[in-house]
PDB file of C-alpha atoms in Angstrom:
ATOM      1  CA  VAL A   1      19.461  34.349 -43.945  1.00  0.00           C
ATOM      2  CA  GLN A   2      20.736  35.223 -40.506  1.00  0.00           C
ATOM      3  CA  LEU A   3      23.958  33.719 -39.198  1.00  0.00           C
ATOM      4  CA  GLN A   4      24.935  33.656 -35.531  1.00  0.00           C
ATOM      5  CA  ALA A   5      28.495  32.681 -34.619  1.00  0.00           C
ATOM      6  CA  SER A   6      29.796  31.850 -31.157  1.00  0.00           C
ATOM      7  CA  GLY A   7      32.629  30.120 -29.346  1.00  0.00           C
ATOM      8  CA  GLY A   8      35.545  32.517 -29.613  1.00  0.00           C
ATOM      9  CA  GLY A   9      37.892  33.229 -26.742  1.00  0.00           C
ATOM     10  CA  SER A  10      41.453  33.644 -25.562  1.00  0.00           C
ATOM     11  CA  VAL A  11      43.711  30.595 -25.384  1.00  0.00           C
ATOM     12  CA  GLN A  12      47.367  29.608 -25.286  1.00  0.00           C
ATOM     13  CA  ALA A  13      49.294  28.320 -28.275  1.00  0.00           C
ATOM     14  CA  GLY A  14      48.628  24.613 -28.737  1.00  0.00           C
ATOM     15  CA  ASP A  15      45.148  24.792 -27.220  1.00  0.00           C
ATOM     16  CA  SER A  16      41.859  24.079 -28.972  1.00  0.00           C
ATOM     17  CA  LEU A  17      38.671  26.023 -29.553  1.00  0.00           C
ATOM     18  CA  ARG A  18      35.392  25.172 -31.211  1.00  0.00           C
ATOM     19  CA  LEU A  19      33.399  27.777 -33.090  1.00  0.00           C
ATOM     20  CA  SER A  20      29.750  27.294 -33.902  1.00  0.00           C
ATOM     21  CA  CYS A  21      27.419  29.051 -36.299  1.00  0.00           C
ATOM     22  CA  GLU A  22      23.701  28.604 -36.727  1.00  0.00           C
ATOM     23  CA  ALA A  23      21.816  29.844 -39.739  1.00  0.00           C
ATOM     24  CA  SER A  24      18.160  30.709 -39.839  1.00  0.00           C
ATOM     25  CA  GLY A  25      15.747  32.178 -42.326  1.00  0.00           C
ATOM     26  CA  ARG A  26      15.539  30.866 -45.852  1.00  0.00           C
ATOM     27  CA  THR A  27      16.016  27.197 -46.804  1.00  0.00           C
ATOM     28  CA  LEU A  28      19.679  26.395 -46.569  1.00  0.00           C
ATOM     29  CA  SER A  29      19.908  23.076 -48.378  1.00  0.00           C
ATOM     30  CA  ALA A  30      21.430  24.733 -51.433  1.00  0.00           C
ATOM     31  CA  TYR A  31      23.920  26.787 -49.487  1.00  0.00           C
ATOM     32  CA  SER A  32      27.529  26.127 -48.661  1.00  0.00           C
ATOM     33  CA  LEU A  33      28.542  27.323 -45.207  1.00  0.00           C
ATOM     34  CA  GLY A  34      32.038  28.598 -44.662  1.00  0.00           C
ATOM     35  CA  TRP A  35      34.400  30.319 -42.250  1.00  0.00           C
ATOM     36  CA  PHE A  36      36.630  33.321 -42.858  1.00  0.00           C
ATOM     37  CA  ARG A  37      38.897  35.274 -40.567  1.00  0.00           C
ATOM     38  CA  ARG A  38      40.373  38.757 -40.447  1.00  0.00           C
ATOM     39  CA  ALA A  39      43.517  39.467 -38.511  1.00  0.00           C
ATOM     40  CA  PRO A  40      44.375  43.049 -37.499  1.00  0.00           C
ATOM     41  CA  GLY A  41      45.623  44.993 -40.493  1.00  0.00           C
ATOM     42  CA  LYS A  42      44.971  42.152 -42.924  1.00  0.00           C
ATOM     43  CA  GLU A  43      42.368  41.240 -45.519  1.00  0.00           C
ATOM     44  CA  ARG A  44      39.587  38.798 -44.812  1.00  0.00           C
ATOM     45  CA  GLU A  45      40.976  35.294 -45.343  1.00  0.00           C
ATOM     46  CA  PHE A  46      39.215  32.082 -46.317  1.00  0.00           C
ATOM     47  CA  VAL A  47      39.475  29.316 -43.711  1.00  0.00           C
ATOM     48  CA  ALA A  48      37.147  26.440 -44.624  1.00  0.00           C
ATOM     49  CA  VAL A  49      33.845  25.587 -46.298  1.00  0.00           C
ATOM     50  CA  ALA A  50      31.391  22.689 -46.109  1.00  0.00           C
ATOM     51  CA  SER A  51      28.952  21.739 -48.852  1.00  0.00           C
ATOM     52  CA  TRP A  52      25.213  21.721 -48.298  1.00  0.00           C
ATOM     53  CA  SER A  53      25.304  18.083 -47.236  1.00  0.00           C
ATOM     54  CA  GLY A  54      28.424  18.517 -45.154  1.00  0.00           C
ATOM     55  CA  GLY A  55      30.001  15.649 -47.052  1.00  0.00           C
ATOM     56  CA  ARG A  56      32.485  17.770 -48.934  1.00  0.00           C
ATOM     57  CA  THR A  57      34.874  20.149 -47.281  1.00  0.00           C
ATOM     58  CA  TYR A  58      37.685  22.398 -48.406  1.00  0.00           C
ATOM     59  CA  TYR A  59      40.368  24.098 -46.319  1.00  0.00           C
ATOM     60  CA  ALA A  60      42.920  26.832 -46.639  1.00  0.00           C
ATOM     61  CA  GLY A  61      46.433  25.453 -46.615  1.00  0.00           C
ATOM     62  CA  SER A  62      47.305  27.346 -43.463  1.00  0.00           C
ATOM     63  CA  VAL A  63      44.745  25.436 -41.393  1.00  0.00           C
ATOM     64  CA  LYS A  64      44.529  22.075 -43.133  1.00  0.00           C
ATOM     65  CA  GLY A  65      45.254  19.275 -40.705  1.00  0.00           C
ATOM     66  CA  ARG A  66      44.564  21.468 -37.663  1.00  0.00           C
ATOM     67  CA  PHE A  67      41.018  22.716 -38.254  1.00  0.00           C
ATOM     68  CA  THR A  68      37.938  20.630 -39.007  1.00  0.00           C
ATOM     69  CA  ILE A  69      34.695  21.991 -40.383  1.00  0.00           C
ATOM     70  CA  ALA A  70      31.489  20.049 -39.843  1.00  0.00           C
ATOM     71  CA  ARG A  71      27.971  20.788 -40.940  1.00  0.00           C
ATOM     72  CA  ASP A  72      24.624  19.546 -39.646  1.00  0.00           C
ATOM     73  CA  ASN A  73      21.879  21.132 -41.709  1.00  0.00           C
ATOM     74  CA  ALA A  74      21.728  24.761 -40.637  1.00  0.00           C
ATOM     75  CA  LYS A  75      24.626  24.502 -38.197  1.00  0.00           C
ATOM     76  CA  VAL A  76      28.303  24.584 -38.985  1.00  0.00           C
ATOM     77  CA  SER A  77      31.187  24.214 -36.580  1.00  0.00           C
ATOM     78  CA  LEU A  78      34.910  24.790 -36.792  1.00  0.00           C
ATOM     79  CA  GLN A  79      37.065  22.674 -34.490  1.00  0.00           C
ATOM     80  CA  MET A  80      40.426  24.395 -34.158  1.00  0.00           C
ATOM     81  CA  ASN A  81      43.300  22.361 -32.732  1.00  0.00           C
ATOM     82  CA  SER A  82      46.966  23.157 -32.246  1.00  0.00           C
ATOM     83  CA  LEU A  83      46.206  26.855 -32.343  1.00  0.00           C
ATOM     84  CA  LYS A  84      49.011  29.258 -33.173  1.00  0.00           C
ATOM     85  CA  PRO A  85      49.396  32.978 -32.449  1.00  0.00           C
ATOM     86  CA  GLU A  86      48.959  33.628 -36.170  1.00  0.00           C
ATOM     87  CA  ASP A  87      45.440  32.179 -35.916  1.00  0.00           C
ATOM     88  CA  THR A  88      44.465  35.253 -33.903  1.00  0.00           C
ATOM     89  CA  ALA A  89      41.657  36.976 -35.776  1.00  0.00           C
ATOM     90  CA  VAL A  90      37.973  37.729 -35.854  1.00  0.00           C
ATOM     91  CA  TYR A  91      36.251  34.672 -37.322  1.00  0.00           C
ATOM     92  CA  TYR A  92      33.130  34.951 -39.470  1.00  0.00           C
ATOM     93  CA  CYS A  93      30.694  32.370 -40.776  1.00  0.00           C
ATOM     94  CA  ALA A  94      29.007  32.952 -44.109  1.00  0.00           C
ATOM     95  CA  SER A  95      26.698  31.259 -46.596  1.00  0.00           C
ATOM     96  CA  SER A  96      26.936  30.893 -50.360  1.00  0.00           C
ATOM     97  CA  THR A  97      24.948  29.359 -53.194  1.00  0.00           C
ATOM     98  CA  LEU A  98      28.160  28.189 -54.855  1.00  0.00           C
ATOM     99  CA  ILE A  99      30.163  24.985 -54.468  1.00  0.00           C
ATOM    100  CA  TYR A 100      33.519  25.387 -52.701  1.00  0.00           C
ATOM    101  CA  PRO A 101      33.422  29.184 -52.621  1.00  0.00           C
ATOM    102  CA  SER A 102      36.642  30.597 -51.231  1.00  0.00           C
ATOM    103  CA  ARG A 103      36.406  34.314 -51.940  1.00  0.00           C
ATOM    104  CA  PRO A 104      34.428  36.752 -49.818  1.00  0.00           C
ATOM    105  CA  SER A 105      32.637  38.029 -52.942  1.00  0.00           C
ATOM    106  CA  GLU A 106      31.193  34.534 -53.484  1.00  0.00           C
ATOM    107  CA  TYR A 107      29.264  34.628 -50.214  1.00  0.00           C
ATOM    108  CA  ASN A 108      25.829  36.140 -49.871  1.00  0.00           C
ATOM    109  CA  TYR A 109      25.257  36.387 -46.126  1.00  0.00           C
ATOM    110  CA  TRP A 110      27.584  36.961 -43.198  1.00  0.00           C
ATOM    111  CA  GLY A 111      27.320  36.551 -39.477  1.00  0.00           C
ATOM    112  CA  GLN A 112      28.855  38.829 -36.897  1.00  0.00           C
ATOM    113  CA  GLY A 113      32.418  37.956 -36.040  1.00  0.00           C
ATOM    114  CA  THR A 114      33.717  36.143 -32.997  1.00  0.00           C
ATOM    115  CA  GLN A 115      37.168  36.971 -31.645  1.00  0.00           C
ATOM    116  CA  VAL A 116      39.827  34.281 -31.304  1.00  0.00           C
ATOM    117  CA  THR A 117      43.042  35.285 -29.546  1.00  0.00           C
ATOM    118  CA  VAL A 118      45.987  32.891 -29.274  1.00  0.00           C
ATOM    119  CA  SER A 119      48.890  33.905 -27.090  1.00  0.00           C
ATOM    120  CA  SER A 120      52.355  32.371 -27.186  1.00  0.00           C
TER     121      SER A 120
END
């Protein structure tokens, strides 16, 4: 499975950004697609995940209510609203065979990161 993420950029606090990720390769119907982020000097952090159908989603508490994950087959997006400086990080999309995986070790494939920078 190959994952290609895009959509990062530099914005002001309160602005919005939309990240996209497209997966290719093996059949993805059994895979959850999720987003993680890594801020400078910090561990990789779970952000959100969507089930294979996209009908079930799960969010980290720090982004719930501000971020929305959506899945359309092999594509997954992350709509980020009301961005804060603490959202600054490299964002990664990843795939997993598990339901509601939230730990990096539960994901099998990773895309390259896309930088999101939020200034105050």
